[in-house]
Every structure is written in structure tokens, then in C-alpha cells.
PDB file of C-alpha atoms in Angstrom:
ATOM      1  CA  UNK A 450     -11.906   6.153   6.622  1.00  0.00           C
ATOM      2  CA  UNK A 451     -11.449   4.054   9.790  1.00  0.00           C
ATOM      3  CA  UNK A 452     -11.311   5.874  13.074  1.00  0.00           C
ATOM      4  CA  UNK A 453      -7.519   6.030  13.410  1.00  0.00           C
ATOM      5  CA  UNK A 454      -6.883   7.069   9.807  1.00  0.00           C
ATOM      6  CA  UNK A 455      -4.860  10.206   9.024  1.00  0.00           C
ATOM      7  CA  UNK A 456      -5.554  10.344   5.253  1.00  0.00           C
ATOM      8  CA  UNK A 457      -8.784  11.447   3.573  1.00  0.00           C
ATOM      9  CA  UNK A 458     -11.169  10.219   0.897  1.00  0.00           C
ATOM     10  CA  UNK A 459     -12.619  12.786  -1.514  1.00  0.00           C
ATOM     11  CA  UNK A 460     -14.889  12.980  -4.575  1.00  0.00           C
ATOM     12  CA  UNK A 461     -13.455  12.982  -8.037  1.00  0.00           C
ATOM     13  CA  UNK A 462     -12.589  16.471  -9.252  1.00  0.00           C
ATOM     14  CA  UNK A 463     -12.042  18.003 -12.703  1.00  0.00           C
ATOM     15  CA  UNK A 464      -8.271  18.048 -12.152  1.00  0.00           C
ATOM     16  CA  UNK A 465      -8.183  14.270 -11.822  1.00  0.00           C
ATOM     17  CA  UNK A 466      -8.244  13.739 -15.602  1.00  0.00           C
ATOM     18  CA  UNK A 467      -4.803  12.069 -15.458  1.00  0.00           C
ATOM     19  CA  UNK A 468      -6.385   9.173 -13.490  1.00  0.00           C
ATOM     20  CA  UNK A 469      -8.076   6.213 -15.139  1.00  0.00           C
ATOM     21  CA  UNK A 470     -11.521   6.589 -13.510  1.00  0.00           C
ATOM     22  CA  UNK A 471     -14.282   4.145 -14.439  1.00  0.00           C
ATOM     23  CA  UNK A 472     -17.372   5.770 -15.955  1.00  0.00           C
ATOM     24  CA  UNK A 473     -20.702   5.491 -14.109  1.00  0.00           C
ATOM     25  CA  UNK A 474     -19.077   4.107 -10.956  1.00  0.00           C
ATOM     26  CA  UNK A 475     -19.244   5.575  -7.441  1.00  0.00           C
ATOM     27  CA  UNK A 476     -15.464   6.418  -7.168  1.00  0.00           C
ATOM     28  CA  UNK A 477     -13.550   8.106  -4.397  1.00  0.00           C
ATOM     29  CA  UNK A 478      -9.919   9.188  -4.290  1.00  0.00           C
ATOM     30  CA  UNK A 479      -7.708   8.369  -1.298  1.00  0.00           C
ATOM     31  CA  UNK A 480      -5.210  11.029  -0.372  1.00  0.00           C
ATOM     32  CA  UNK A 481      -2.404  10.126   2.024  1.00  0.00           C
ATOM     33  CA  UNK A 482      -1.689  12.459   4.883  1.00  0.00           C
ATOM     34  CA  UNK A 483       1.120  14.883   5.255  1.00  0.00           C
ATOM     35  CA  UNK A 484       3.853  13.512   7.438  1.00  0.00           C
ATOM     36  CA  UNK A 485       2.294  13.174  10.875  1.00  0.00           C
ATOM     37  CA  UNK A 486       4.535  10.887  12.873  1.00  0.00           C
ATOM     38  CA  UNK A 487       3.712   9.480  16.268  1.00  0.00           C
ATOM     39  CA  UNK A 488       5.659   9.941  19.519  1.00  0.00           C
ATOM     40  CA  UNK A 489       9.467   9.755  19.278  1.00  0.00           C
ATOM     41  CA  UNK A 490      10.933   6.368  20.214  1.00  0.00           C
ATOM     42  CA  UNK A 491       7.737   4.472  19.296  1.00  0.00           C
ATOM     43  CA  UNK A 492       6.903   2.376  16.263  1.00  0.00           C
ATOM     44  CA  UNK A 493       4.254   5.034  15.403  1.00  0.00           C
ATOM     45  CA  UNK A 494       7.119   7.508  14.797  1.00  0.00           C
ATOM     46  CA  UNK A 495       8.084   5.401  11.761  1.00  0.00           C
ATOM     47  CA  UNK A 496       4.895   3.974  10.264  1.00  0.00           C
ATOM     48  CA  UNK A 497       1.101   4.338  10.298  1.00  0.00           C
ATOM     49  CA  UNK A 498      -1.813   2.179   9.108  1.00  0.00           C
ATOM     50  CA  UNK A 499      -4.745   3.928   7.470  1.00  0.00           C
ATOM     51  CA  UNK A 500      -7.955   2.034   6.601  1.00  0.00           C
ATOM     52  CA  UNK A 501     -10.550   2.821   3.903  1.00  0.00           C
ATOM     53  CA  UNK A 502     -13.976   1.220   4.381  1.00  0.00           C
ATOM     54  CA  UNK A 503     -15.428   0.049   1.059  1.00  0.00           C
ATOM     55  CA  UNK A 504     -19.088  -0.979   0.769  1.00  0.00           C
ATOM     56  CA  UNK A 505     -20.809  -2.805  -2.078  1.00  0.00           C
ATOM     57  CA  UNK A 506     -23.646  -5.272  -2.280  1.00  0.00           C
ATOM     58  CA  UNK A 507     -24.415  -5.056   1.426  1.00  0.00           C
ATOM     59  CA  UNK A 508     -20.893  -5.931   2.464  1.00  0.00           C
ATOM     60  CA  UNK A 509     -18.221  -3.635   3.941  1.00  0.00           C
ATOM     61  CA  UNK A 510     -14.488  -4.403   3.873  1.00  0.00           C
ATOM     62  CA  UNK A 511     -11.472  -2.412   4.904  1.00  0.00           C
ATOM     63  CA  UNK A 512      -8.533  -1.717   2.546  1.00  0.00           C
ATOM     64  CA  UNK A 513      -5.371  -1.387   4.652  1.00  0.00           C
ATOM     65  CA  UNK A 514      -2.907   1.311   3.602  1.00  0.00           C
ATOM     66  CA  UNK A 515       0.581   1.162   5.243  1.00  0.00           C
ATOM     67  CA  UNK A 516       2.224   4.595   5.358  1.00  0.00           C
ATOM     68  CA  UNK A 517       5.918   4.499   6.199  1.00  0.00           C
ATOM     69  CA  UNK A 518       7.145   7.889   7.512  1.00  0.00           C
ATOM     70  CA  UNK A 519      10.758   6.901   6.900  1.00  0.00           C
ATOM     71  CA  UNK A 520      12.588   4.487   4.599  1.00  0.00           C
ATOM     72  CA  UNK A 521      12.958   1.024   6.183  1.00  0.00           C
ATOM     73  CA  UNK A 522      16.525   0.157   7.307  1.00  0.00           C
ATOM     74  CA  UNK A 523      16.223  -3.536   8.174  1.00  0.00           C
ATOM     75  CA  UNK A 524      14.827  -6.808   7.121  1.00  0.00           C
ATOM     76  CA  UNK A 525      12.155  -8.712   8.957  1.00  0.00           C
ATOM     77  CA  UNK A 526      12.387 -12.481   9.364  1.00  0.00           C
ATOM     78  CA  UNK A 527       9.504 -14.778  10.190  1.00  0.00           C
ATOM     79  CA  UNK A 528       9.858 -18.386  11.424  1.00  0.00           C
ATOM     80  CA  UNK A 529       6.823 -20.593  11.912  1.00  0.00           C
ATOM     81  CA  UNK A 530       6.493 -21.973  15.432  1.00  0.00           C
ATOM     82  CA  UNK A 531       4.486 -24.852  16.805  1.00  0.00           C
ATOM     83  CA  UNK A 532       0.842 -23.927  17.531  1.00  0.00           C
ATOM     84  CA  UNK A 533       0.640 -21.412  14.682  1.00  0.00           C
ATOM     85  CA  UNK A 534       2.933 -18.806  16.226  1.00  0.00           C
ATOM     86  CA  UNK A 535       5.542 -16.731  14.291  1.00  0.00           C
ATOM     87  CA  UNK A 536       8.958 -15.840  15.613  1.00  0.00           C
ATOM     88  CA  UNK A 537       9.713 -12.312  14.357  1.00  0.00           C
ATOM     89  CA  UNK A 538      13.173 -10.791  14.154  1.00  0.00           C
ATOM     90  CA  UNK A 539      14.676  -7.647  12.679  1.00  0.00           C
ATOM     91  CA  UNK A 540      18.060  -7.927  10.981  1.00  0.00           C
ATOM     92  CA  UNK A 541      20.424  -5.464   9.343  1.00  0.00           C
ATOM     93  CA  UNK A 542      23.652  -5.375   7.315  1.00  0.00           C
ATOM     94  CA  UNK A 543      26.468  -4.682   9.667  1.00  0.00           C
ATOM     95  CA  UNK A 544      28.833  -2.412   7.635  1.00  0.00           C
ATOM     96  CA  UNK A 545      31.839  -3.227   9.840  1.00  0.00           C
ATOM     97  CA  UNK A 546      31.623  -7.064   9.607  1.00  0.00           C
ATOM     98  CA  UNK A 547      29.849  -7.447   6.293  1.00  0.00           C
ATOM     99  CA  UNK A 548      27.450  -9.875   8.016  1.00  0.00           C
ATOM    100  CA  UNK A 549      23.784  -9.749   8.829  1.00  0.00           C
ATOM    101  CA  UNK A 550      23.138  -9.016  12.499  1.00  0.00           C
ATOM    102  CA  UNK A 551      19.827  -9.839  14.151  1.00  0.00           C
ATOM    103  CA  UNK A 552      18.390  -7.734  16.910  1.00  0.00           C
ATOM    104  CA  UNK A 553      17.457  -9.610  20.099  1.00  0.00           C
ATOM    105  CA  UNK A 554      13.914  -9.440  21.386  1.00  0.00           C
ATOM    106  CA  UNK A 555      15.210  -7.155  24.158  1.00  0.00           C
ATOM    107  CA  UNK A 556      16.542  -4.775  21.565  1.00  0.00           C
ATOM    108  CA  UNK A 557      13.221  -4.679  19.597  1.00  0.00           C
ATOM    109  CA  UNK A 558       9.958  -2.832  20.108  1.00  0.00           C
ATOM    110  CA  UNK A 559       7.066  -4.385  18.248  1.00  0.00           C
ATOM    111  CA  UNK A 560       3.607  -3.221  17.293  1.00  0.00           C
ATOM    112  CA  UNK A 561       0.741  -5.229  15.812  1.00  0.00           C
ATOM    113  CA  UNK A 562      -1.130  -2.878  13.494  1.00  0.00           C
ATOM    114  CA  UNK A 563      -3.579  -5.583  12.191  1.00  0.00           C
ATOM    115  CA  UNK A 564      -4.129  -8.896  13.898  1.00  0.00           C
ATOM    116  CA  UNK A 565      -5.989 -10.294  16.881  1.00  0.00           C
ATOM    117  CA  UNK A 566      -2.825 -11.733  18.502  1.00  0.00           C
ATOM    118  CA  UNK A 567       0.123 -10.351  20.481  1.00  0.00           C
ATOM    119  CA  UNK A 568       3.884 -10.361  20.255  1.00  0.00           C
ATOM    120  CA  UNK A 569       5.710 -11.606  23.337  1.00  0.00           C
ATOM    121  CA  UNK A 570       8.302  -8.903  24.014  1.00  0.00           C
ATOM    122  CA  UNK A 571      10.644 -11.460  25.704  1.00  0.00           C
ATOM    123  CA  UNK A 572      10.674 -13.949  22.817  1.00  0.00           C
ATOM    124  CA  UNK A 573       9.558 -11.996  19.752  1.00  0.00           C
ATOM    125  CA  UNK A 574       6.892 -14.638  19.059  1.00  0.00           C
ATOM    126  CA  UNK A 575       3.528 -13.563  17.657  1.00  0.00           C
ATOM    127  CA  UNK A 576       0.711 -15.741  18.920  1.00  0.00           C
ATOM    128  CA  UNK A 577      -2.479 -15.546  16.863  1.00  0.00           C
ATOM    129  CA  UNK A 578      -5.581 -14.457  18.676  1.00  0.00           C
ATOM    130  CA  UNK A 579      -9.134 -15.668  18.341  1.00  0.00           C
ATOM    131  CA  UNK A 580     -10.888 -15.004  15.020  1.00  0.00           C
ATOM    132  CA  UNK A 581      -7.532 -14.079  13.401  1.00  0.00           C
ATOM    133  CA  UNK A 582      -7.822 -12.763   9.901  1.00  0.00           C
ATOM    134  CA  UNK A 583      -6.006 -14.024   6.830  1.00  0.00           C
ATOM    135  CA  UNK A 584      -2.967 -11.776   7.440  1.00  0.00           C
ATOM    136  CA  UNK A 585      -1.314  -9.566  10.091  1.00  0.00           C
ATOM    137  CA  UNK A 586       0.484  -6.273   9.724  1.00  0.00           C
ATOM    138  CA  UNK A 587       3.369  -5.814  12.213  1.00  0.00           C
ATOM    139  CA  UNK A 588       6.256  -3.364  12.594  1.00  0.00           C
ATOM    140  CA  UNK A 589       9.363  -3.394  14.766  1.00  0.00           C
ATOM    141  CA  UNK A 590      12.153  -0.979  15.626  1.00  0.00           C
ATOM    142  CA  UNK A 591      15.407  -1.040  17.523  1.00  0.00           C
ATOM    143  CA  UNK A 592      15.146   0.245  21.009  1.00  0.00           C
ATOM    144  CA  UNK A 593      16.640   2.353  22.144  1.00  0.00           C
ATOM    145  CA  UNK A 594      17.455   4.157  18.913  1.00  0.00           C
ATOM    146  CA  UNK A 595      19.687   7.137  19.291  1.00  0.00           C
ATOM    147  CA  UNK A 596      20.402   7.458  15.586  1.00  0.00           C
ATOM    148  CA  UNK A 597      18.560   6.486  12.367  1.00  0.00           C
ATOM    149  CA  UNK A 598      16.463   3.636  13.735  1.00  0.00           C
ATOM    150  CA  UNK A 599      16.804   0.058  12.482  1.00  0.00           C
ATOM    151  CA  UNK A 600      13.239  -0.857  11.592  1.00  0.00           C
ATOM    152  CA  UNK A 601      10.833  -2.478   9.215  1.00  0.00           C
ATOM    153  CA  UNK A 602       7.194  -3.630   8.770  1.00  0.00           C
ATOM    154  CA  UNK A 603       5.562  -6.546   7.097  1.00  0.00           C
ATOM    155  CA  UNK A 604       2.224  -7.808   5.882  1.00  0.00           C
ATOM    156  CA  UNK A 605       2.366 -11.512   6.694  1.00  0.00           C
ATOM    157  CA  UNK A 606      -0.195 -14.001   5.242  1.00  0.00           C
ATOM    158  CA  UNK A 607      -1.014 -16.447   8.015  1.00  0.00           C
ATOM    159  CA  UNK A 608      -2.363 -19.192   5.835  1.00  0.00           C
ATOM    160  CA  UNK A 609       0.760 -19.427   3.734  1.00  0.00           C
ATOM    161  CA  UNK A 610       3.546 -18.868   6.210  1.00  0.00           C
ATOM    162  CA  UNK A 611       5.914 -21.409   4.719  1.00  0.00           C
ATOM    163  CA  UNK A 612       5.528 -19.958   1.177  1.00  0.00           C
ATOM    164  CA  UNK A 613       6.031 -16.448   2.558  1.00  0.00           C
ATOM    165  CA  UNK A 614       9.224 -17.498   4.413  1.00  0.00           C
ATOM    166  CA  UNK A 615      10.556 -19.190   1.229  1.00  0.00           C
ATOM    167  CA  UNK A 616       9.775 -16.093  -0.848  1.00  0.00           C
ATOM    168  CA  UNK A 617      11.595 -13.829   1.670  1.00  0.00           C
ATOM    169  CA  UNK A 618      14.609 -16.147   1.777  1.00  0.00           C
ATOM    170  CA  UNK A 619      14.734 -16.154  -2.046  1.00  0.00           C
ATOM    171  CA  UNK A 620      14.672 -12.306  -2.139  1.00  0.00           C
ATOM    172  CA  UNK A 621      17.419 -12.088   0.452  1.00  0.00           C
ATOM    173  CA  UNK A 622      19.567 -14.531  -1.460  1.00  0.00           C
ATOM    174  CA  UNK A 623      19.097 -12.909  -4.862  1.00  0.00           C
ATOM    175  CA  UNK A 624      19.191  -9.265  -3.747  1.00  0.00           C
ATOM    176  CA  UNK A 625      21.421  -7.432  -6.137  1.00  0.00           C
ATOM    177  CA  UNK A 626      20.834  -3.950  -4.659  1.00  0.00           C
ATOM    178  CA  UNK A 627      23.880  -1.810  -5.145  1.00  0.00           C
ATOM    179  CA  UNK A 628      25.294  -3.988  -7.862  1.00  0.00           C
ATOM    180  CA  UNK A 629      23.648  -2.145 -10.806  1.00  0.00           C
TER     181      UNK A 629
END
């Protein structure tokens, strides 16, 4: 487990017979933590990122595991910016108007869980940092939130931002939730 992880990794046990475990492999089972939210009013109160280090053939990689403590209540839009940046925005369905409302950067608290860059709190633009990986993991929440918070998280592939934006737009357009 990475240093900030809250879950655990354990050996395979006899009671794991319901799992499809490869024979003659060095297997471990990841167990997510009990609910252990961060400080109230922060992004950590809503979501956590665990990491499991996996080694094989002299290489070590980290498997990222996103653990939402609460159900997400918003969408997260990304818009590519000049210079490789990403404009991030949370939006929600306004029950009174029937429209999608977007939170302003001043109404949003962001956190970068994985990524070398930073989010400008004034503009909501993520600027990639040096040696940026293939994707980032970010989360944002409405601030202040005196009720059920408007929030979401996303794993955003940086090398395929346009395809990711098109996919998200397609899902928003064709979402039939509640019409079943």
C-alpha cells in the first residue's frame, strides 16, 4: 500500500473460494477501508485515493483505487485549453429550473489526487506539471456546502483529452437515468 492508503492488502485465505484466484501466482487481496472520511468541508470528506504497489519483473507500478465516501451529486466538465491546460467545472441539475447549473470557480474547492500540476482556484484551470503522467485524478466540491454537497471526481486521460470530452458529452446527451 502507498503511504496515504487507508485500505489493506492481505494473503489469500480459505474463505476466498468464491474468488477466481489464479493457481501458482503470488496473489494478494485488496480490502477497502471502513468509512474514514477526512475533515468536514474538505474534498477529503467525500473521496479518498488508495494506492497498491505491484511489482513484477523488476518493475513497480501503482494501481490507483478511488474510494468515494458519498455518492456523487454533480457532473464534471473538462475543456481543453491552450498550452495543455484543462478548464474544470462542476455542474448539477437545478430542480427548480430544469437546467444544468455550473458552479463558478469561486464556489468550487478542488483537489488533485494524482498529477504533477495544480488547479488555479480563481479560474478552475488545471495546468500540467513537469513529468506529468498519462492521467490525472481530481475531485471538486461546492464550497461552502451547508447541505448535501454538490461534488464529483474524475480520472482524466491527458493524452486523449478531446476523445474524453466527446465521450462525456455523449453520455450527458444520452443519459436516460430516471426514464426506466
